[in-house]
PDB file of C-alpha atoms in Angstrom:
ATOM      1  CA  MET O 253     120.216  22.371 -44.337  1.00  0.00           C
ATOM      2  CA  THR O 254     119.353  19.025 -45.875  1.00  0.00           C
ATOM      3  CA  THR O 255     120.420  16.096 -43.737  1.00  0.00           C
ATOM      4  CA  SER O 256     123.234  14.479 -45.588  1.00  0.00           C
ATOM      5  CA  GLU O 257     126.411  12.500 -45.118  1.00  0.00           C
ATOM      6  CA  ALA O 258     129.550  14.552 -45.494  1.00  0.00           C
ATOM      7  CA  THR O 259     132.885  13.178 -46.681  1.00  0.00           C
ATOM      8  CA  ASP O 260     136.316  14.464 -47.688  1.00  0.00           C
ATOM      9  CA  ARG O 261     136.021  17.506 -45.476  1.00  0.00           C
ATOM     10  CA  GLN O 262     138.733  20.099 -46.132  1.00  0.00           C
ATOM     11  CA  VAL O 263     139.233  23.467 -44.546  1.00  0.00           C
ATOM     12  CA  GLN O 264     140.991  26.354 -46.260  1.00  0.00           C
ATOM     13  CA  ALA O 265     141.839  29.561 -44.435  1.00  0.00           C
ATOM     14  CA  ILE O 266     141.007  32.704 -46.402  1.00  0.00           C
ATOM     15  CA  SER O 267     143.371  35.557 -45.700  1.00  0.00           C
ATOM     16  CA  SER O 268     144.747  36.537 -49.115  1.00  0.00           C
ATOM     17  CA  ASP O 269     144.117  36.559 -52.877  1.00  0.00           C
ATOM     18  CA  GLU O 270     145.978  33.263 -53.198  1.00  0.00           C
ATOM     19  CA  ASP O 271     143.595  31.645 -50.730  1.00  0.00           C
ATOM     20  CA  VAL O 272     140.634  32.602 -52.931  1.00  0.00           C
ATOM     21  CA  VAL O 273     142.365  30.738 -55.779  1.00  0.00           C
ATOM     22  CA  ARG O 274     142.948  27.746 -53.450  1.00  0.00           C
ATOM     23  CA  VAL O 275     139.273  27.671 -52.476  1.00  0.00           C
ATOM     24  CA  ARG O 276     138.314  27.601 -56.170  1.00  0.00           C
ATOM     25  CA  GLN O 277     140.683  24.671 -56.747  1.00  0.00           C
ATOM     26  CA  LEU O 278     139.388  22.716 -53.732  1.00  0.00           C
ATOM     27  CA  VAL O 279     135.790  23.231 -54.838  1.00  0.00           C
ATOM     28  CA  ARG O 280     136.641  22.210 -58.396  1.00  0.00           C
ATOM     29  CA  THR O 281     138.230  18.968 -57.161  1.00  0.00           C
ATOM     30  CA  ALA O 282     135.240  18.196 -54.923  1.00  0.00           C
ATOM     31  CA  ALA O 283     132.782  18.987 -57.745  1.00  0.00           C
ATOM     32  CA  VAL O 284     134.584  16.634 -60.114  1.00  0.00           C
ATOM     33  CA  ALA O 285     134.614  13.909 -57.438  1.00  0.00           C
ATOM     34  CA  ALA O 286     130.866  14.414 -56.887  1.00  0.00           C
ATOM     35  CA  LYS O 287     130.381  13.955 -60.649  1.00  0.00           C
ATOM     36  CA  LEU O 288     128.770  17.316 -61.257  1.00  0.00           C
ATOM     37  CA  SER O 289     128.359  18.226 -64.936  1.00  0.00           C
ATOM     38  CA  LEU O 290     130.842  20.686 -66.410  1.00  0.00           C
ATOM     39  CA  VAL O 291     128.286  23.512 -66.285  1.00  0.00           C
ATOM     40  CA  ASP O 292     127.416  22.739 -62.657  1.00  0.00           C
ATOM     41  CA  GLN O 293     131.104  22.559 -61.742  1.00  0.00           C
ATOM     42  CA  THR O 294     131.588  25.961 -63.328  1.00  0.00           C
ATOM     43  CA  LYS O 295     128.589  27.382 -61.468  1.00  0.00           C
ATOM     44  CA  VAL O 296     129.625  26.128 -58.036  1.00  0.00           C
ATOM     45  CA  VAL O 297     133.261  27.184 -58.499  1.00  0.00           C
ATOM     46  CA  THR O 298     132.109  30.645 -59.598  1.00  0.00           C
ATOM     47  CA  ALA O 299     129.760  30.930 -56.595  1.00  0.00           C
ATOM     48  CA  ALA O 300     132.593  29.816 -54.291  1.00  0.00           C
ATOM     49  CA  SER O 301     134.879  32.419 -55.804  1.00  0.00           C
ATOM     50  CA  GLU O 302     132.340  35.199 -55.119  1.00  0.00           C
ATOM     51  CA  LEU O 303     131.740  34.039 -51.552  1.00  0.00           C
ATOM     52  CA  ALA O 304     135.433  33.505 -50.770  1.00  0.00           C
ATOM     53  CA  ARG O 305     136.143  37.043 -51.950  1.00  0.00           C
ATOM     54  CA  ASN O 306     133.313  38.362 -49.762  1.00  0.00           C
ATOM     55  CA  THR O 307     134.826  36.517 -46.791  1.00  0.00           C
ATOM     56  CA  LEU O 308     138.186  38.137 -47.530  1.00  0.00           C
ATOM     57  CA  VAL O 309     137.061  41.661 -48.424  1.00  0.00           C
ATOM     58  CA  TYR O 310     134.012  42.237 -46.232  1.00  0.00           C
ATOM     59  CA  GLY O 311     134.573  39.664 -43.492  1.00  0.00           C
ATOM     60  CA  GLY O 312     138.229  40.533 -43.033  1.00  0.00           C
ATOM     61  CA  GLY O 313     139.217  36.939 -43.721  1.00  0.00           C
ATOM     62  CA  GLY O 314     137.939  33.631 -42.420  1.00  0.00           C
ATOM     63  CA  SER O 315     137.714  30.116 -43.737  1.00  0.00           C
ATOM     64  CA  ALA O 316     135.985  27.831 -46.198  1.00  0.00           C
ATOM     65  CA  GLU O 317     135.063  24.256 -45.422  1.00  0.00           C
ATOM     66  CA  VAL O 318     134.591  22.129 -48.520  1.00  0.00           C
ATOM     67  CA  CYS O 319     133.088  18.646 -48.445  1.00  0.00           C
ATOM     68  CA  ARG O 320     131.243  16.168 -50.585  1.00  0.00           C
ATOM     69  CA  VAL O 321     127.722  15.361 -49.471  1.00  0.00           C
ATOM     70  CA  LEU O 322     125.469  12.430 -50.163  1.00  0.00           C
ATOM     71  CA  ASN O 323     121.711  12.519 -49.762  1.00  0.00           C
ATOM     72  CA  GLY O 324     120.307   9.119 -50.609  1.00  0.00           C
ATOM     73  CA  SER O 325     121.916   8.440 -53.962  1.00  0.00           C
ATOM     74  CA  ARG O 326     122.441  12.097 -54.757  1.00  0.00           C
ATOM     75  CA  HIS O 327     125.955  13.500 -54.705  1.00  0.00           C
ATOM     76  CA  GLY O 328     126.780  17.111 -54.141  1.00  0.00           C
ATOM     77  CA  VAL O 329     129.296  19.623 -52.869  1.00  0.00           C
ATOM     78  CA  ARG O 330     128.847  21.725 -49.766  1.00  0.00           C
ATOM     79  CA  ILE O 331     130.936  24.767 -48.921  1.00  0.00           C
ATOM     80  CA  VAL O 332     130.629  26.716 -45.699  1.00  0.00           C
ATOM     81  CA  PHE O 333     132.231  30.156 -45.519  1.00  0.00           C
ATOM     82  CA  THR O 334     132.794  31.607 -42.078  1.00  0.00           C
ATOM     83  CA  ASP O 335     134.147  34.955 -41.009  1.00  0.00           C
ATOM     84  CA  SER O 336     134.120  36.901 -37.784  1.00  0.00           C
ATOM     85  CA  GLY O 337     133.778  40.264 -39.478  1.00  0.00           C
ATOM     86  CA  PRO O 338     131.213  43.005 -38.866  1.00  0.00           C
ATOM     87  CA  GLY O 339     128.249  40.907 -40.054  1.00  0.00           C
ATOM     88  CA  ILE O 340     125.500  42.093 -42.368  1.00  0.00           C
ATOM     89  CA  ALA O 341     122.976  44.586 -40.969  1.00  0.00           C
ATOM     90  CA  ASP O 342     120.348  44.310 -43.705  1.00  0.00           C
ATOM     91  CA  VAL O 343     120.337  40.830 -45.222  1.00  0.00           C
ATOM     92  CA  GLU O 344     117.486  41.601 -47.652  1.00  0.00           C
ATOM     93  CA  LEU O 345     119.420  44.548 -49.020  1.00  0.00           C
ATOM     94  CA  ALA O 346     122.693  42.609 -49.218  1.00  0.00           C
ATOM     95  CA  LEU O 347     120.939  39.970 -51.307  1.00  0.00           C
ATOM     96  CA  THR O 348     119.578  42.516 -53.780  1.00  0.00           C
ATOM     97  CA  ASP O 349     121.118  42.526 -57.248  1.00  0.00           C
ATOM     98  CA  GLY O 350     123.331  45.505 -57.739  1.00  0.00           C
ATOM     99  CA  TYR O 351     123.636  46.382 -54.072  1.00  0.00           C
ATOM    100  CA  THR O 352     127.213  46.864 -52.990  1.00  0.00           C
ATOM    101  CA  SER O 353     128.714  48.201 -49.818  1.00  0.00           C
ATOM    102  CA  GLY O 354     132.162  48.229 -51.330  1.00  0.00           C
ATOM    103  CA  THR O 355     133.811  48.452 -54.697  1.00  0.00           C
ATOM    104  CA  GLY O 356     132.261  45.364 -56.270  1.00  0.00           C
ATOM    105  CA  MET O 357     129.431  45.058 -58.752  1.00  0.00           C
ATOM    106  CA  GLY O 358     126.922  43.990 -56.149  1.00  0.00           C
ATOM    107  CA  LEU O 359     126.546  40.545 -57.669  1.00  0.00           C
ATOM    108  CA  GLY O 360     128.513  38.551 -55.124  1.00  0.00           C
ATOM    109  CA  LEU O 361     125.821  37.334 -52.755  1.00  0.00           C
ATOM    110  CA  SER O 362     122.795  37.510 -55.043  1.00  0.00           C
ATOM    111  CA  GLY O 363     124.689  36.047 -57.993  1.00  0.00           C
ATOM    112  CA  ALA O 364     126.179  33.239 -55.914  1.00  0.00           C
ATOM    113  CA  ARG O 365     122.727  32.358 -54.600  1.00  0.00           C
ATOM    114  CA  ARG O 366     121.419  31.917 -58.148  1.00  0.00           C
ATOM    115  CA  LEU O 367     124.290  29.586 -59.047  1.00  0.00           C
ATOM    116  CA  VAL O 368     123.730  27.026 -56.277  1.00  0.00           C
ATOM    117  CA  ASP O 369     120.857  24.757 -55.184  1.00  0.00           C
ATOM    118  CA  GLU O 370     120.888  25.572 -51.464  1.00  0.00           C
ATOM    119  CA  PHE O 371     121.931  28.825 -49.859  1.00  0.00           C
ATOM    120  CA  HIS O 372     121.879  29.599 -46.145  1.00  0.00           C
ATOM    121  CA  LEU O 373     123.038  32.897 -44.737  1.00  0.00           C
ATOM    122  CA  ASP O 374     123.554  33.310 -41.030  1.00  0.00           C
ATOM    123  CA  THR O 375     124.720  36.691 -39.828  1.00  0.00           C
ATOM    124  CA  ALA O 376     124.373  39.239 -37.068  1.00  0.00           C
ATOM    125  CA  VAL O 377     125.912  42.654 -36.633  1.00  0.00           C
ATOM    126  CA  GLY O 378     129.187  42.236 -34.777  1.00  0.00           C
ATOM    127  CA  ALA O 379     128.942  38.446 -34.813  1.00  0.00           C
ATOM    128  CA  GLY O 380     130.351  37.570 -38.235  1.00  0.00           C
ATOM    129  CA  THR O 381     128.786  35.835 -41.193  1.00  0.00           C
ATOM    130  CA  THR O 382     128.369  32.217 -42.210  1.00  0.00           C
ATOM    131  CA  VAL O 383     127.232  31.285 -45.686  1.00  0.00           C
ATOM    132  CA  ALA O 384     126.558  27.635 -46.507  1.00  0.00           C
ATOM    133  CA  VAL O 385     125.878  26.525 -50.083  1.00  0.00           C
ATOM    134  CA  VAL O 386     125.202  23.174 -51.719  1.00  0.00           C
ATOM    135  CA  LYS O 387     125.262  22.203 -55.372  1.00  0.00           C
ATOM    136  CA  TRP O 388     123.757  18.810 -56.232  1.00  0.00           C
ATOM    137  CA  ALA O 389     124.621  16.629 -59.209  1.00  0.00           C
ATOM    138  CA  ARG O 390     121.639  16.301 -61.586  1.00  0.00           C
TER     139      ARG O 390
ATOM    140  CA  MET Y  78     154.171  38.773 -58.372  1.00  0.00           C
ATOM    141  CA  ASP Y  79     153.738  37.069 -61.744  1.00  0.00           C
ATOM    142  CA  ARG Y  80     152.587  39.149 -64.679  1.00  0.00           C
ATOM    143  CA  LEU Y  81     150.682  38.028 -67.725  1.00  0.00           C
ATOM    144  CA  PRO Y  82     152.733  38.434 -70.916  1.00  0.00           C
ATOM    145  CA  ILE Y  83     151.365  40.861 -73.506  1.00  0.00           C
ATOM    146  CA  LEU Y  84     152.377  39.968 -77.066  1.00  0.00           C
ATOM    147  CA  LYS Y  85     152.429  42.444 -79.932  1.00  0.00           C
ATOM    148  CA  ILE Y  86     151.449  41.051 -83.315  1.00  0.00           C
ATOM    149  CA  GLY Y  87     151.416  43.729 -85.993  1.00  0.00           C
ATOM    150  CA  SER Y  88     149.155  46.439 -84.646  1.00  0.00           C
ATOM    151  CA  VAL Y  89     147.380  44.177 -82.166  1.00  0.00           C
ATOM    152  CA  LEU Y  90     148.198  43.356 -78.562  1.00  0.00           C
ATOM    153  CA  LEU Y  91     147.406  39.806 -77.525  1.00  0.00           C
ATOM    154  CA  VAL Y  92     147.011  38.484 -74.007  1.00  0.00           C
ATOM    155  CA  SER Y  93     146.254  34.842 -73.410  1.00  0.00           C
ATOM    156  CA  ILE Y  94     145.145  34.085 -69.864  1.00  0.00           C
ATOM    157  CA  GLN Y  95     146.180  30.513 -69.155  1.00  0.00           C
ATOM    158  CA  ILE Y  96     146.171  30.409 -65.382  1.00  0.00           C
ATOM    159  CA  ASP Y  97     143.761  30.790 -62.493  1.00  0.00           C
ATOM    160  CA  MET Y  98     144.449  34.477 -61.829  1.00  0.00           C
ATOM    161  CA  GLN Y  99     144.671  36.085 -58.442  1.00  0.00           C
ATOM    162  CA  ASP Y 100     142.753  39.348 -58.240  1.00  0.00           C
ATOM    163  CA  GLN Y 101     145.968  41.324 -57.998  1.00  0.00           C
ATOM    164  CA  MET Y 102     147.210  39.828 -61.251  1.00  0.00           C
ATOM    165  CA  ALA Y 103     144.050  40.940 -63.052  1.00  0.00           C
ATOM    166  CA  LEU Y 104     144.562  44.492 -61.779  1.00  0.00           C
ATOM    167  CA  GLN Y 105     148.199  44.382 -62.883  1.00  0.00           C
ATOM    168  CA  LEU Y 106     147.100  43.334 -66.377  1.00  0.00           C
ATOM    169  CA  GLN Y 107     144.776  46.332 -66.483  1.00  0.00           C
ATOM    170  CA  GLU Y 108     147.695  48.690 -65.795  1.00  0.00           C
ATOM    171  CA  ASP Y 109     150.178  46.899 -68.050  1.00  0.00           C
ATOM    172  CA  LEU Y 110     147.788  46.895 -71.016  1.00  0.00           C
ATOM    173  CA  GLY Y 111     147.098  50.615 -70.695  1.00  0.00           C
ATOM    174  CA  GLN Y 112     150.827  51.284 -70.743  1.00  0.00           C
ATOM    175  CA  ARG Y 113     151.462  48.979 -73.709  1.00  0.00           C
ATOM    176  CA  ILE Y 114     148.678  50.603 -75.750  1.00  0.00           C
ATOM    177  CA  VAL Y 115     150.281  54.000 -75.210  1.00  0.00           C
ATOM    178  CA  ASP Y 116     153.824  52.733 -75.852  1.00  0.00           C
ATOM    179  CA  THR Y 117     152.958  50.853 -79.052  1.00  0.00           C
ATOM    180  CA  GLY Y 118     150.055  52.884 -80.447  1.00  0.00           C
ATOM    181  CA  CYS Y 119     148.233  49.624 -81.099  1.00  0.00           C
ATOM    182  CA  LYS Y 120     144.605  49.989 -82.135  1.00  0.00           C
ATOM    183  CA  GLY Y 121     143.421  46.605 -81.027  1.00  0.00           C
ATOM    184  CA  VAL Y 122     143.618  44.324 -77.990  1.00  0.00           C
ATOM    185  CA  ILE Y 123     142.661  40.680 -77.977  1.00  0.00           C
ATOM    186  CA  ILE Y 124     142.196  38.904 -74.673  1.00  0.00           C
ATOM    187  CA  ASP Y 125     142.047  35.148 -75.045  1.00  0.00           C
ATOM    188  CA  ILE Y 126     140.230  33.493 -72.148  1.00  0.00           C
ATOM    189  CA  THR Y 127     140.232  29.945 -73.540  1.00  0.00           C
ATOM    190  CA  GLY Y 128     142.240  28.911 -70.495  1.00  0.00           C
ATOM    191  CA  LEU Y 129     139.875  30.419 -67.931  1.00  0.00           C
ATOM    192  CA  ASP Y 130     137.549  27.866 -66.392  1.00  0.00           C
ATOM    193  CA  ILE Y 131     135.544  30.498 -64.562  1.00  0.00           C
ATOM    194  CA  VAL Y 132     134.846  34.211 -64.953  1.00  0.00           C
ATOM    195  CA  ASP Y 133     133.487  35.620 -61.722  1.00  0.00           C
ATOM    196  CA  SER Y 134     132.252  39.159 -61.135  1.00  0.00           C
ATOM    197  CA  PHE Y 135     135.748  40.403 -60.343  1.00  0.00           C
ATOM    198  CA  VAL Y 136     137.302  39.100 -63.557  1.00  0.00           C
ATOM    199  CA  GLY Y 137     134.224  40.246 -65.489  1.00  0.00           C
ATOM    200  CA  ARG Y 138     134.534  43.732 -64.082  1.00  0.00           C
ATOM    201  CA  THR Y 139     138.258  43.781 -64.863  1.00  0.00           C
ATOM    202  CA  LEU Y 140     137.565  42.833 -68.495  1.00  0.00           C
ATOM    203  CA  SER Y 141     134.970  45.625 -68.735  1.00  0.00           C
ATOM    204  CA  THR Y 142     137.410  48.106 -67.239  1.00  0.00           C
ATOM    205  CA  ILE Y 143     140.155  47.041 -69.648  1.00  0.00           C
ATOM    206  CA  ALA Y 144     137.750  47.586 -72.559  1.00  0.00           C
ATOM    207  CA  SER Y 145     136.881  51.074 -71.267  1.00  0.00           C
ATOM    208  CA  ILE Y 146     140.512  52.047 -70.677  1.00  0.00           C
ATOM    209  CA  SER Y 147     141.438  50.840 -74.176  1.00  0.00           C
ATOM    210  CA  ARG Y 148     138.608  52.802 -75.726  1.00  0.00           C
ATOM    211  CA  VAL Y 149     139.757  55.986 -74.047  1.00  0.00           C
ATOM    212  CA  LEU Y 150     143.239  55.259 -75.409  1.00  0.00           C
ATOM    213  CA  ASP Y 151     141.821  54.764 -78.916  1.00  0.00           C
ATOM    214  CA  ALA Y 152     142.078  50.985 -79.015  1.00  0.00           C
ATOM    215  CA  GLU Y 153     139.405  48.361 -79.249  1.00  0.00           C
ATOM    216  CA  THR Y 154     139.248  45.277 -77.026  1.00  0.00           C
ATOM    217  CA  ILE Y 155     137.876  41.928 -78.078  1.00  0.00           C
ATOM    218  CA  VAL Y 156     137.497  39.046 -75.655  1.00  0.00           C
ATOM    219  CA  VAL Y 157     137.799  35.676 -77.372  1.00  0.00           C
ATOM    220  CA  GLY Y 158     137.568  32.008 -76.524  1.00  0.00           C
ATOM    221  CA  MET Y 159     134.961  31.975 -73.775  1.00  0.00           C
ATOM    222  CA  ARG Y 160     133.963  28.427 -72.873  1.00  0.00           C
ATOM    223  CA  PRO Y 161     130.245  27.640 -73.164  1.00  0.00           C
ATOM    224  CA  ALA Y 162     129.967  26.662 -69.480  1.00  0.00           C
ATOM    225  CA  VAL Y 163     131.530  30.000 -68.555  1.00  0.00           C
ATOM    226  CA  ALA Y 164     129.057  31.877 -70.761  1.00  0.00           C
ATOM    227  CA  ILE Y 165     126.097  30.064 -69.161  1.00  0.00           C
ATOM    228  CA  THR Y 166     127.393  30.811 -65.669  1.00  0.00           C
ATOM    229  CA  LEU Y 167     128.095  34.467 -66.443  1.00  0.00           C
ATOM    230  CA  VAL Y 168     124.552  35.042 -67.633  1.00  0.00           C
ATOM    231  CA  GLU Y 169     123.091  33.348 -64.569  1.00  0.00           C
ATOM    232  CA  LEU Y 170     125.398  35.303 -62.303  1.00  0.00           C
ATOM    233  CA  GLY Y 171     123.925  38.455 -63.837  1.00  0.00           C
ATOM    234  CA  LEU Y 172     127.061  39.751 -65.485  1.00  0.00           C
ATOM    235  CA  SER Y 173     126.519  41.395 -68.852  1.00  0.00           C
ATOM    236  CA  LEU Y 174     130.145  42.286 -69.712  1.00  0.00           C
ATOM    237  CA  GLU Y 175     129.004  45.687 -70.815  1.00  0.00           C
ATOM    238  CA  GLY Y 176     130.998  47.386 -73.531  1.00  0.00           C
ATOM    239  CA  ILE Y 177     132.952  44.246 -74.372  1.00  0.00           C
ATOM    240  CA  ARG Y 178     133.061  42.877 -77.895  1.00  0.00           C
ATOM    241  CA  THR Y 179     133.523  39.157 -78.165  1.00  0.00           C
ATOM    242  CA  ALA Y 180     134.546  36.689 -80.847  1.00  0.00           C
ATOM    243  CA  LEU Y 181     134.691  32.914 -80.854  1.00  0.00           C
ATOM    244  CA  ASN Y 182     138.448  32.615 -81.290  1.00  0.00           C
ATOM    245  CA  VAL Y 183     141.613  34.614 -81.879  1.00  0.00           C
ATOM    246  CA  GLU Y 184     141.308  34.320 -85.653  1.00  0.00           C
ATOM    247  CA  ARG Y 185     137.794  35.789 -85.698  1.00  0.00           C
ATOM    248  CA  GLY Y 186     138.882  38.445 -83.239  1.00  0.00           C
ATOM    249  CA  LEU Y 187     141.687  39.512 -85.560  1.00  0.00           C
ATOM    250  CA  GLU Y 188     139.256  39.669 -88.496  1.00  0.00           C
ATOM    251  CA  LEU Y 189     136.890  41.818 -86.465  1.00  0.00           C
ATOM    252  CA  LEU Y 190     139.696  44.192 -85.509  1.00  0.00           C
ATOM    253  CA  ALA Y 191     140.980  44.366 -89.079  1.00  0.00           C
ATOM    254  CA  ARG Y 192     137.529  45.471 -90.200  1.00  0.00           C
ATOM    255  CA  SER Y 193     136.903  48.009 -87.483  1.00  0.00           C
ATOM    256  CA  THR Y 194     140.361  49.591 -87.463  1.00  0.00           C
ATOM    257  CA  GLU Y 195     140.512  50.240 -91.213  1.00  0.00           C
ATOM    258  CA  PRO Y 196     137.820  52.825 -91.893  1.00  0.00           C
ATOM    259  CA  ASP Y 197     139.126  53.488 -95.416  1.00  0.00           C
ATOM    260  CA  THR Y 198     137.891  50.229 -96.896  1.00  0.00           C
ATOM    261  CA  ALA Y 199     135.322  50.252 -99.678  1.00  0.00           C
ATOM    262  CA  ASP Y 200     132.675  48.702 -97.400  1.00  0.00           C
ATOM    263  CA  ASP Y 201     132.766  51.578 -94.984  1.00  0.00           C
ATOM    264  CA  LEU Y 202     132.706  54.235 -97.699  1.00  0.00           C
ATOM    265  CA  GLU Y 203     129.571  52.724 -99.151  1.00  0.00           C
ATOM    266  CA  LEU Y 204     127.804  53.313 -95.866  1.00  0.00           C
ATOM    267  CA  PHE Y 205     128.176  57.040 -96.317  1.00  0.00           C
ATOM    268  CA  GLY Y 206     127.496  56.919-100.033  1.00  0.00           C
ATOM    269  CA  ASP Y 207     129.604  58.447-102.747  1.00  0.00           C
ATOM    270  CA  PRO Y 208     129.684  62.225-102.160  1.00  0.00           C
ATOM    271  CA  GLU Y 209     129.427  63.009-105.892  1.00  0.00           C
ATOM    272  CA  THR Y 210     126.411  60.859-106.625  1.00  0.00           C
ATOM    273  CA  ALA Y 211     124.733  61.790-103.359  1.00  0.00           C
ATOM    274  CA  SER Y 212     124.708  65.498-104.187  1.00  0.00           C
ATOM    275  CA  SER Y 213     123.290  65.083-107.700  1.00  0.00           C
TER     276      SER Y 213
END
């Protein structure tokens, strides 16, 4: 992860549909504060929505930490999703377009990765999953 | 749980999504629309997403499913009012919204439905040619 200053850190628990909506709203607020363009706001909120749903559905719930980051003069938004679910056995496969272990379209992880600038996935079977993403203002 | 209102205008059902929907609400809309199509015999459904500031894979899939359900029930679905930023994001996400017809706004959507649900217009007949002149 890029070394950067983090501000306005907020943590949202993810244990229901409503929490996914709350995560979207938190990310939207942070993206506006970081002066992301409308398209970039839309991209990062969409990515956050996919990842929050993954945390809920596949991770059995968890949390999202949203903060604004500053790297030099560059503003951005960082979101870290954490769950203590079953973890992902085959990361390569999970990141393949169209792969789904559940009822989704298989675009969650791979699609979210395309929508952000930085994407870090940390997982182990039985040890949960952490996904950290950053979207920088242009 | 809150439900999205479904309005009937002539032979068209109109849903305008103005809020950040929970997943459950999208699934409820799917069921409610199916029921309303059967109850009213409407041939067209317009879903206005002007108010949606994102369409993620779940909402996208729900829209596709609604279009498929409507088709099976002999109604056509048109999604209108997608914001440009949403369109850009959808494409990058990899969502193709298969089987969904779109129009820029409600007005255009209604025009599109009027054309496709009235097969007896002169335009459509021309496509098949006049049976009398075709045989001679």
